Coordinates of C-alpha atoms in Angstrom, one line a residue:
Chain A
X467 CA 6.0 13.1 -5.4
X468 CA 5.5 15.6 -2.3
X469 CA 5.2 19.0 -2.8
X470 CA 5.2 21.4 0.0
X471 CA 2.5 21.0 1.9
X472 CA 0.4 17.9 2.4
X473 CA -2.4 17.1 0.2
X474 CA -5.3 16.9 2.8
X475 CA -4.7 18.2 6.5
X476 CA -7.0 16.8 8.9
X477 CA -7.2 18.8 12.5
X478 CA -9.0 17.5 15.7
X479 CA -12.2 16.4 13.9
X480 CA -14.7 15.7 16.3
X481 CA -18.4 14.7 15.9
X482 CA -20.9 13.4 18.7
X483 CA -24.7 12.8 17.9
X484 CA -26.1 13.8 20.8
X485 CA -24.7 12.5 24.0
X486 CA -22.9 9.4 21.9
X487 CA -19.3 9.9 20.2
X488 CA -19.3 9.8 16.6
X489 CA -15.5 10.7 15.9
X490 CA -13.1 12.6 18.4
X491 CA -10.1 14.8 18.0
X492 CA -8.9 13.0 14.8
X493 CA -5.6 14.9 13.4
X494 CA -3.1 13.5 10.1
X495 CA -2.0 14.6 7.0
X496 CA -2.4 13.0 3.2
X497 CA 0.6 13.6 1.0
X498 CA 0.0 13.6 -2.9
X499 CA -0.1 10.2 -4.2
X500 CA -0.3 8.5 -0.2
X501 CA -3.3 5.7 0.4
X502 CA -4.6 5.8 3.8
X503 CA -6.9 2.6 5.1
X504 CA -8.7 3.1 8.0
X505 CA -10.2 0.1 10.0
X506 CA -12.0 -0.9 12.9
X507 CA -15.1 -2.6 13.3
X508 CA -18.8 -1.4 12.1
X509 CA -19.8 1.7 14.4
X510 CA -15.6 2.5 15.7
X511 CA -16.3 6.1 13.7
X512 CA -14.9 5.9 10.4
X513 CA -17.9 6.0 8.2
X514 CA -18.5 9.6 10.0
X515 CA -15.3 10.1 10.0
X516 CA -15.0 9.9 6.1
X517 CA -18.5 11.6 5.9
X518 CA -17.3 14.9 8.0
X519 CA -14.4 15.3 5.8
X520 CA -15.9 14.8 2.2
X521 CA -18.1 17.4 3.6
X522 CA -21.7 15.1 4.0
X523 CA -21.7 15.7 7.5
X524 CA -21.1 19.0 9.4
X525 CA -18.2 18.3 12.7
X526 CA -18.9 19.9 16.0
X527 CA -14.8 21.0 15.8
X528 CA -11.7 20.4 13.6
X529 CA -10.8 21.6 10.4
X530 CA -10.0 19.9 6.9
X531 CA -7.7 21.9 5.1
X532 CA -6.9 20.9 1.3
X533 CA -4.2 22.1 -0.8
X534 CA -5.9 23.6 -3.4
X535 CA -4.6 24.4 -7.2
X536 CA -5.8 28.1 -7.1
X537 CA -5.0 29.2 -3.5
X538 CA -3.2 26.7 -1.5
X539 CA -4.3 24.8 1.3
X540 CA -7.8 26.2 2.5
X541 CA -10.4 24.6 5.5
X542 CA -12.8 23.5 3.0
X543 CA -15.5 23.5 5.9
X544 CA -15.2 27.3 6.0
X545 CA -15.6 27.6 2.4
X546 CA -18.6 29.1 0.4
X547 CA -21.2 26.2 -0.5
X548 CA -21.2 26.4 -4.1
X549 CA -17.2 26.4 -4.0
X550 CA -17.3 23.1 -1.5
X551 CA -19.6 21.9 -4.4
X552 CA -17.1 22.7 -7.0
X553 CA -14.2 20.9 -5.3
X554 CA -16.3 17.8 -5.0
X555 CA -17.1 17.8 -8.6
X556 CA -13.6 18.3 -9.8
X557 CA -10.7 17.5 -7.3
X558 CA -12.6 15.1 -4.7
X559 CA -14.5 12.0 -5.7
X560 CA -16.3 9.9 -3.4
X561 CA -16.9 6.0 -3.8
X562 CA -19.4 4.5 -1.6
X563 CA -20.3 1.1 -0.6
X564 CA -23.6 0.7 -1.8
X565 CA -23.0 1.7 -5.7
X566 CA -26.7 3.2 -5.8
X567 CA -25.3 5.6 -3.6
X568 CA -23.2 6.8 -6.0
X569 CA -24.7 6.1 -9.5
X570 CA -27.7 7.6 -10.9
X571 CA -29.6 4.4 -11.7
X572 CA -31.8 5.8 -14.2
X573 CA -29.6 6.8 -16.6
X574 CA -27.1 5.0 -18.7
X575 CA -23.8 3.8 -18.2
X576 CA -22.4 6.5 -20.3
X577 CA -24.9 9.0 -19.0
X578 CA -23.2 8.6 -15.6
X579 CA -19.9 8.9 -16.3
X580 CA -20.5 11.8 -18.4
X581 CA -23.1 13.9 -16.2
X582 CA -19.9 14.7 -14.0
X583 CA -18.0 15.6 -17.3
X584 CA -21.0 18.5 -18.0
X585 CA -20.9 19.1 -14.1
X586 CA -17.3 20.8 -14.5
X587 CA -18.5 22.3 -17.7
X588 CA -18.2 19.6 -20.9
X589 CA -21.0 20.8 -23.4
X590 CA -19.5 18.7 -26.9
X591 CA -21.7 15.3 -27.0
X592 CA -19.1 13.8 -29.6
X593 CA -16.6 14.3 -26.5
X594 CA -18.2 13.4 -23.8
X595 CA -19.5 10.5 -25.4
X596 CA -15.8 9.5 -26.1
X597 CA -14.5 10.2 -22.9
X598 CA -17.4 7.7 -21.0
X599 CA -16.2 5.0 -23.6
X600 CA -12.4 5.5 -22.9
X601 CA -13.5 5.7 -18.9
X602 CA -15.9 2.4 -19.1
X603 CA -12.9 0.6 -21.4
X604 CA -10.5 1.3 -18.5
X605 CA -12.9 -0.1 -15.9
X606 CA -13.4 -2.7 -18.2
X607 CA -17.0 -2.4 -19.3
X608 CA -17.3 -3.5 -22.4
X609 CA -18.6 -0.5 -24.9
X610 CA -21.9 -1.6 -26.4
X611 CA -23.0 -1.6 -22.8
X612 CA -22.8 2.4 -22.5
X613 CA -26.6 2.6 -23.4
X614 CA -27.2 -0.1 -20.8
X615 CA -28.4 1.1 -17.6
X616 CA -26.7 0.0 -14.0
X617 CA -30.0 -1.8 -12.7
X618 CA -29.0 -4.2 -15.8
X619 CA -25.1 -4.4 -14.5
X620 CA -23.8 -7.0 -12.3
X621 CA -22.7 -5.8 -8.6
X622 CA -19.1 -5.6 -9.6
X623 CA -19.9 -4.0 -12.6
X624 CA -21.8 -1.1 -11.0
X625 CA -19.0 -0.5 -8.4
X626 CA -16.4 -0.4 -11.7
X627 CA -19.1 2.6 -13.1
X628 CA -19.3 4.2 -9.8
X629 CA -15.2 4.6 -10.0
X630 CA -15.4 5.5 -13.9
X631 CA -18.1 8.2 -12.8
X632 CA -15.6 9.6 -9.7
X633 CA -12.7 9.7 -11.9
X634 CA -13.6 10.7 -15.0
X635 CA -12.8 14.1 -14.2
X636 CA -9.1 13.5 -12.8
X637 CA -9.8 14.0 -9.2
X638 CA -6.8 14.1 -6.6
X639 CA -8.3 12.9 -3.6
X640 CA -10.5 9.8 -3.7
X641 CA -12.1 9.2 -0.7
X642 CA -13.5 5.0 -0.5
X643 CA -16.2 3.9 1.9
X644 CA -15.6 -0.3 2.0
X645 CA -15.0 -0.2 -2.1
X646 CA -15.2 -3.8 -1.9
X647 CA -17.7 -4.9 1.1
X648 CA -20.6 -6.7 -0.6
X649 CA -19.3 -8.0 -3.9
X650 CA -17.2 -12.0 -4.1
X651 CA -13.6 -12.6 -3.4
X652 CA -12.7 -12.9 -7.4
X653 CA -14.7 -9.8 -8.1
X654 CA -12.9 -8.0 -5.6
X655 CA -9.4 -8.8 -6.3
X656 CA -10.1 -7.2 -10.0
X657 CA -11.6 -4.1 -7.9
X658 CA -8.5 -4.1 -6.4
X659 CA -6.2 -4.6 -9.1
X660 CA -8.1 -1.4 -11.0
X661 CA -7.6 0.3 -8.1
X662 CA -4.0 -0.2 -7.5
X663 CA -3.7 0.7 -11.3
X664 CA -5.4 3.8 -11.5
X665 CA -4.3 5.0 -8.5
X666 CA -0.7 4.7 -9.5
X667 CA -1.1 6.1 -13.0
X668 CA -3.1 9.1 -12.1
X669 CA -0.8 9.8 -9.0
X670 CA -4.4 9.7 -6.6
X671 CA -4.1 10.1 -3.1
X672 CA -7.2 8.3 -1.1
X673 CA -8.4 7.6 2.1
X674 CA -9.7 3.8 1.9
X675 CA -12.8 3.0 4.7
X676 CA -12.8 -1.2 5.1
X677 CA -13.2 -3.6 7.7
X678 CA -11.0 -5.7 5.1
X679 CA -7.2 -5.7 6.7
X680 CA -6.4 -7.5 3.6
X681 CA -7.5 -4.9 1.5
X682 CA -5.4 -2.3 3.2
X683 CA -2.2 -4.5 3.1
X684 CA -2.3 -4.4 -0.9
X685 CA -3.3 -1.0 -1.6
X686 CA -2.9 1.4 1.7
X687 CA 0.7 3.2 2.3
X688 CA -0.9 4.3 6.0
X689 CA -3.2 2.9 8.0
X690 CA -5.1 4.2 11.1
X691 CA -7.1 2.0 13.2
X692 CA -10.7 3.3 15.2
X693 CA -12.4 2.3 18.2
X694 CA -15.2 3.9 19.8
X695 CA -14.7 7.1 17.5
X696 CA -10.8 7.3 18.2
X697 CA -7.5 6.5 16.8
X698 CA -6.0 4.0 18.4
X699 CA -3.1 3.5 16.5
X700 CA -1.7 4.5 13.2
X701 CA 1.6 4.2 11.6
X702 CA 2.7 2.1 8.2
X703 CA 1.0 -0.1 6.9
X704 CA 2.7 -3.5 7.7
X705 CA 4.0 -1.9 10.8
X706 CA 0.7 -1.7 12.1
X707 CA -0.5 -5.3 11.3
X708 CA 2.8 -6.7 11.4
X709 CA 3.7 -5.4 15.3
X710 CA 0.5 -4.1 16.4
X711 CA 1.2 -2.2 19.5
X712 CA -2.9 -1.3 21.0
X713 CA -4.8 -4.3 22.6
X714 CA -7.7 -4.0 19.8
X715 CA -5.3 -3.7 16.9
X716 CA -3.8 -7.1 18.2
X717 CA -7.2 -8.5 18.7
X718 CA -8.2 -7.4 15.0
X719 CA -4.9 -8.7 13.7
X720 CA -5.2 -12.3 15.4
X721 CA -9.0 -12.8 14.2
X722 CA -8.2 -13.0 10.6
X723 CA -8.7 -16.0 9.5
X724 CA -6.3 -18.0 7.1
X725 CA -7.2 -19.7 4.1
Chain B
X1459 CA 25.1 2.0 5.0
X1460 CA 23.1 0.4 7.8
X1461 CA 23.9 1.4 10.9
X1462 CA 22.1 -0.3 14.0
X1463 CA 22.9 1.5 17.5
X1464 CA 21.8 -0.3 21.2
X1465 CA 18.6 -1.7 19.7
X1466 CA 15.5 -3.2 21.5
X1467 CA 12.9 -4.8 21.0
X1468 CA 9.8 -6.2 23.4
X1469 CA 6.2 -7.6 22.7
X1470 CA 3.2 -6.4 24.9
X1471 CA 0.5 -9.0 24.2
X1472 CA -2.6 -7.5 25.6
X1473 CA -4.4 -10.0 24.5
X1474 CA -2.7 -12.8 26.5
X1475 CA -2.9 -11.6 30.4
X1476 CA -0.4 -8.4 29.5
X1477 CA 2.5 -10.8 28.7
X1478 CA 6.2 -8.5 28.4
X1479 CA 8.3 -10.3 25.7
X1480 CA 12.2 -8.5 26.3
X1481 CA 13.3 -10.4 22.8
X1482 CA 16.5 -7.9 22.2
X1483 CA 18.5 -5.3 23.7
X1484 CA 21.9 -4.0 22.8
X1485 CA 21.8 -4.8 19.7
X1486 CA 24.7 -2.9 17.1
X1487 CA 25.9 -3.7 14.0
X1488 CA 27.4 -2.2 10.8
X1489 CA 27.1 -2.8 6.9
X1490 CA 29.2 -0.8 4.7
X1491 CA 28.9 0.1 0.9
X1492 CA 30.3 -3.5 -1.0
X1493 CA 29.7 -5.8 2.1
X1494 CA 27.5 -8.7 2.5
X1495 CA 26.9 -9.3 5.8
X1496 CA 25.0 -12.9 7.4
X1497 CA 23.6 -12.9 10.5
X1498 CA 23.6 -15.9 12.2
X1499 CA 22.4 -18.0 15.3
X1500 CA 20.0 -19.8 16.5
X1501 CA 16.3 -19.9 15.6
X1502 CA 14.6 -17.9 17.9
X1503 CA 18.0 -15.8 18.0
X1504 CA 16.0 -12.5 16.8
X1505 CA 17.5 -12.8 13.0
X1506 CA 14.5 -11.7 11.8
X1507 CA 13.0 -9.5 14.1
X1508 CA 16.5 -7.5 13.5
X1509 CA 15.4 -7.5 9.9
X1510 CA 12.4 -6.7 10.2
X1511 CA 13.2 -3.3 12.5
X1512 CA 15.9 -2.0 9.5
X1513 CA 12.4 -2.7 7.5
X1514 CA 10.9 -0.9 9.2
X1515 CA 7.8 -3.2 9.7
X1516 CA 8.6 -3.5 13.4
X1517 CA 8.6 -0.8 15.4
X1518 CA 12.3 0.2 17.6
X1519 CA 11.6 0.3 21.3
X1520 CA 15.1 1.8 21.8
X1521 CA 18.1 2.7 20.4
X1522 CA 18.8 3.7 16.7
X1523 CA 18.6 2.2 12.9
X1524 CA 20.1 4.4 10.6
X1525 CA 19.8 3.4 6.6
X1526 CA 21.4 5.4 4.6
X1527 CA 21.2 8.6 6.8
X1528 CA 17.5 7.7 7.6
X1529 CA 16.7 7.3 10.8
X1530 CA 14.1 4.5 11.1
X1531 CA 12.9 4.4 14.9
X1532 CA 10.3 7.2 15.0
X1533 CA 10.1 7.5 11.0
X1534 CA 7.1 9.4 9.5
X1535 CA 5.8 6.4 7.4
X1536 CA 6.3 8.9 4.2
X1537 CA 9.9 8.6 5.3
X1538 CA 10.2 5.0 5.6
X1539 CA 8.2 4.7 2.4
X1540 CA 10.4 7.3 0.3
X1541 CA 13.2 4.7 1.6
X1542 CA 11.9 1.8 0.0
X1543 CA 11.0 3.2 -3.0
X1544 CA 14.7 4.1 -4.1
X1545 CA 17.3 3.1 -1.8
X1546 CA 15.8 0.1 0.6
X1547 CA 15.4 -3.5 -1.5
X1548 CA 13.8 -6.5 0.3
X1549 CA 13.9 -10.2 -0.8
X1550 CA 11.1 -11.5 1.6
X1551 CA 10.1 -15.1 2.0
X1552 CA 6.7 -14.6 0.9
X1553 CA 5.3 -13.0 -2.2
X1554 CA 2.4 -10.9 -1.4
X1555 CA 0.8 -9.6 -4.1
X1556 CA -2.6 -7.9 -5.8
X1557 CA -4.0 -11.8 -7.0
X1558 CA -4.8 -11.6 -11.1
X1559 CA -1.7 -8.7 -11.2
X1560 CA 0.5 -10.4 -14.1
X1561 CA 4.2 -11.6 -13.1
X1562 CA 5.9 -9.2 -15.2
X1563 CA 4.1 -6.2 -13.8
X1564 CA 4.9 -7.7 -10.8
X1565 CA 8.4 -7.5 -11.5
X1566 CA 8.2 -4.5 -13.0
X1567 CA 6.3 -2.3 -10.5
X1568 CA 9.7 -1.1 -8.2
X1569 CA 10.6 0.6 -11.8
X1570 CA 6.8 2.2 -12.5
X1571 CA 6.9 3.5 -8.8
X1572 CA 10.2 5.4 -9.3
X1573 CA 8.8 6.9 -12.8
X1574 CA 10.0 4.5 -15.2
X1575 CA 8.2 4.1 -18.4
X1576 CA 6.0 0.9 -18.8
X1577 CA 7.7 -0.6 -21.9
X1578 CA 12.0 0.0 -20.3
X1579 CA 10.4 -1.0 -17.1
X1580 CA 8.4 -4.7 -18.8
X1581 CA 11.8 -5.0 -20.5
X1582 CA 13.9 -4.3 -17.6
X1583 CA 11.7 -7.2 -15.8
X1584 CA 11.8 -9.6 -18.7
X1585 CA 15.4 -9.7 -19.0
X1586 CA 15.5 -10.1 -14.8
X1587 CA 13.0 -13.2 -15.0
X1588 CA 14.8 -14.7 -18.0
X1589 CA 17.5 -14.9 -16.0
X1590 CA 16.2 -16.9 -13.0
X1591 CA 14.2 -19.3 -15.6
X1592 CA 11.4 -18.2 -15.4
X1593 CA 9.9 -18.8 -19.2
X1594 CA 8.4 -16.2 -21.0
X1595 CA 4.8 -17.8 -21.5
X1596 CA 4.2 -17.3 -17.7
X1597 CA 4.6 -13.7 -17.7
X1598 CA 1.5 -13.0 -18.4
X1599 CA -0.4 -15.2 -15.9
X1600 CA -0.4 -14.1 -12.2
X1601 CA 2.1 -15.4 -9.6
X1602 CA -0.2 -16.5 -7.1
X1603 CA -0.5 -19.9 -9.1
X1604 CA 3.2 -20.6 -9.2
X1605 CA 4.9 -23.0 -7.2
X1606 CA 7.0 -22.2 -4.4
X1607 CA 10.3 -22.2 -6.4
X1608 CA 8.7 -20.1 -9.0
X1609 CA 7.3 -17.7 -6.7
X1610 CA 10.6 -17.2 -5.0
X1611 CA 12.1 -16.4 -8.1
X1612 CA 9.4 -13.9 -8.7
X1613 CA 10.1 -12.0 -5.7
X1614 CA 13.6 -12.3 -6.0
X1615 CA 13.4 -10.7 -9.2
X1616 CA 11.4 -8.0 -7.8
X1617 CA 14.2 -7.4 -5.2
X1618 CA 17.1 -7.2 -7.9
X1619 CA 15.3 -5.0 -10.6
X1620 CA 16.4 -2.1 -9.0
X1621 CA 19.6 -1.7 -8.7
X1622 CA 18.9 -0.9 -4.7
X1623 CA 22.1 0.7 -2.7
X1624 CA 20.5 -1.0 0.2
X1625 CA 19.4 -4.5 0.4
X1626 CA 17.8 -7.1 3.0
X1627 CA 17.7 -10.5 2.1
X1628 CA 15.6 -13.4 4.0
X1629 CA 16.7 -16.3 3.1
X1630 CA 16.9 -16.1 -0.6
X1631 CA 18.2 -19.5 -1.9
X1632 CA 15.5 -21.1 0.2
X1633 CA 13.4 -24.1 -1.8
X1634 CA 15.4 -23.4 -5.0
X1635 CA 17.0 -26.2 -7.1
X1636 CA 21.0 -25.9 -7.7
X1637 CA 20.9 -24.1 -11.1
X1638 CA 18.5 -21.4 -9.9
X1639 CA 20.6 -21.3 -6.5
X1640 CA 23.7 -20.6 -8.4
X1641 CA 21.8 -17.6 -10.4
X1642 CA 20.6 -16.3 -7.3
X1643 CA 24.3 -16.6 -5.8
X1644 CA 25.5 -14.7 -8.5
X1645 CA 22.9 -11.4 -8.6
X1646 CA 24.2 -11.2 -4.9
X1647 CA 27.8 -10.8 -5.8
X1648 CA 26.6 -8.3 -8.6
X1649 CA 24.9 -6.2 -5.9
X1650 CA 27.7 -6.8 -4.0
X1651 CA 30.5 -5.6 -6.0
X1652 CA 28.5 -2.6 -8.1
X1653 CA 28.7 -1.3 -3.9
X1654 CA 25.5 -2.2 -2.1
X1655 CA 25.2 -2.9 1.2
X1656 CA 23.4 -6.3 1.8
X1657 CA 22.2 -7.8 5.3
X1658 CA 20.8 -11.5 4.8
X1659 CA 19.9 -14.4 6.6
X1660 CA 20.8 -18.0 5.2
X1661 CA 20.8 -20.6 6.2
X1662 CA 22.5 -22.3 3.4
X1663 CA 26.1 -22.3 4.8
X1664 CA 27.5 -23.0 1.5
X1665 CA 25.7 -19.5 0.2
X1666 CA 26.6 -17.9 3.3
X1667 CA 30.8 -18.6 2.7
X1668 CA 30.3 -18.0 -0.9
X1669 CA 28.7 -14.3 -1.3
X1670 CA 29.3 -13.4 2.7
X1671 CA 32.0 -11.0 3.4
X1672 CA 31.4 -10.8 7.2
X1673 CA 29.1 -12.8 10.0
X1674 CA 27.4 -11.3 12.8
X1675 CA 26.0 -13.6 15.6
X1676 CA 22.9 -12.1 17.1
X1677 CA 22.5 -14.6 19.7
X1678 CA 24.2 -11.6 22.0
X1679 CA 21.3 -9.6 21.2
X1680 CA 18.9 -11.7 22.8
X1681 CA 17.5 -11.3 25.9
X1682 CA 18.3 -14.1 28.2
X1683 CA 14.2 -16.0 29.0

């Protein structure tokens, strides 16, 4: 599963706005086919944090240095624009909360999923048509929906696209902002379930955002926990919620409620 | 196989006034390739916190947990994880799984994470869950719906579909009737005799003299309150 250098590299990433802190000093590594949660409560840093590696926002310091398939690992903040651009076309994907973040919602289902298909170069409609109705099958959509547009789709059903779209063009690093914040408990433990799937079967590494600990028990390897724009603790997954060692981790731990 | 080395453990609750729980210290024991080891004493004793270190889902304040050449107490969590996948089997209490996930990819994920095809791996799991009784028209629903007998056969199932070198048991015979007890029984002395090295806890004294080749009292471990 591991090869010889980690997947994603993560050096002392650090972003303020102004005089407040954003994100400070944050340092790990991503090994191929590794899920990483991060928690902490709205505003601990881990929206930026996600953001300043996936390139959205520019860090004050730090590096993020990805293993490339051309030329090995490579800080993709240094790199060229268009080739940044390239890499989150083809090897990164990026899932957000909101799915009309991620979707174009005035074009079709299928439109979606193939626009990044023609992005990394896909010109045969016959292909790229078939392709969309292989990726919505997988994300269970039903098929005569691929004319449909996501403004017709259900919550649930527009997250499902959004992740069709992202990995349509068998990306190795999936980075998830709260994949499942907003949508109901049934609809989410499907999200889930597709995720665990797909994630397994394409051998995706991804760093998971959520507030949801539950989440993060059933599909993160590693989690890392945020406060006030630092790590507080990270470790195993079930280590870290099972013998949480930092005051706020305990605090986070003990406030779940139980059904 | 397991090798546990002056072992501690302590609590820091933060959260109540700073409170310092010394539960263990000096803790040491053994399990060798073929043995089937019970650790006993009383509740409270530290049974499962013990378990829970060579799990690796509680951290080691001090000394040394060795599995299979792994060294647990300052593990990279890719370490500990690459030692689950293949050589470290667990037979928890509770099943914790992805809700609407059918029972025999339940069973059958162990075998997809270590590369196995989907249909050996579905058969591999099938045979496993015949065995314990559970019927073949519950396969495809989830496990969250069964009832606690049938949910501790699931995860048992999970724990014996691999045939671990390595395995922790927590009380595995717990809320199962006689017939499924005896089944269970028997998978241990399987593991047992094919060379793996089990740790379990059980309560069940009549399992414990049946598949238990040695005992080890951890009420020495504890720290005195």
């Amino acid at each position: 599963m591991s090869g010889a250098h980690p997947l994603l590299s993560v050096q002392g990433l650090t972003k303020s706005y102004g005089a407040r802190r954003g994100c400070a000093d944050v340092s790990f590594d991503l090994w191929p086919g590794e899920v990483m949660g991060i928690v902490g409560e709205s505003g601990s840093g881990k929206s930026t944090l996600l953001s300043c590696m996936a390139g959205n926002l520019t860090p004050d310091a730090g590096a993020v240095v990805f293993d490339t398939r051309t030329s090995g690992p490579r800080d993709v903040l240094a790199m060229p624009e268009p080739e940044r651009r390239m890499l989150a076309r083809t090897d990164w994907a990026f899932v957000h909360q909101n799915p009309r973040d991620g979707l174009r919602m005035g074009v079709s289902a299928g439109g979606n999923v193939g626009e990044r298909l023609m992005g990394v170069g896909a010109r045969h409609y016959g292909q790229i048509r078939a392709q969309a109705t292989d990726w919505l099958g997988r994300v269970e959509i039903a098929a005569e929906r691929i004319d449909d547009r996501p403004a017709q789709f259900s919550g649930g059903m527009q997250q499902r696209l959004q992740i069709a779209r992202n990995l349509v063009t068998g990306p190795r690093l999936v980075f998830m902002d709260e994949p499942t914040g907003g949508l109901d408990v049934s609809v989410q433990a499907r999200l889930l379930d597709l995720m665990r799937g797909l994630v397994r079967q394409m051998g995706l590494s991804a760093v998971i955002v959520t507030h949801d600990l539950a989440v993060v028990r059933l599909l993160a390897d590693r989690l890392m926990v945020m406060k006030d724009g630092l790590v507080v603790e990270e470790g195993l997954t079930d280590q870290v919620l099972d013998d949480p060692q930092h005051a706020y981790t305990q605090l986070l731990v003990s406030s779940v409620l139980q059904v | 196989m397991i090798t546990v080395r002056d072992v501690a453990k302590r609590f820091t609750l933060h959260n109540q006034g700073g409170a310092v729980l010394e539960v263990m210290d000096g803790a040491a024991l053994e399990v060798g390739a073929g043995e089937c080891v019970g650790l006993v004493g009383a509740s409270g004793a530290g049974k499962s916190t013990l378990m829970r270190m060579i799990w690796g889902n509680y951290r080691i304040d001090a000394g040394s947990i060795r599995v299979a050449g792994v060294e647990l107490a300052g593990a990279a969590p890719r370490d500990v994880i690459a030692l689950r996948r293949g050589t470290l089997g667990h037979v928890s209490q509770f099943l914790r799984v992805v809700p609407r996930v059918p029972t025999l990819e339940v069973v059958a994920e162990p075998l997809r994470v270590l590369g196995m095809d989907a249909t050996e791996a579905e058969t591999r799991a099938g045979a496993i869950l015949s065995r314990l009784n559970i019927p073949e028209r519950l396969w495809p629903l989830s496990p969250t719906t069964f009832s606690g007998g049938e949910q501790q056969r699931v995860n048992i199932a999970r724990g014996f579909v691999h045939p671990w070198p390595v395995l922790l048991l927590d009380e595995p015979t717990a809320s199962l009737d006689a017939g499924n007890r005896a089944v269970v029984l028997s998978l241990i002395e399987e593991a047992r005799n094919r060379g793996a090295a089990i740790l379990g806890i059980f309560h069940d004294e009549g399992a414990r003299t049946q598949v238990c080749t040695r005992l080890v009292d951890v009420s020495g471990f504890a720290v005195a309150a």
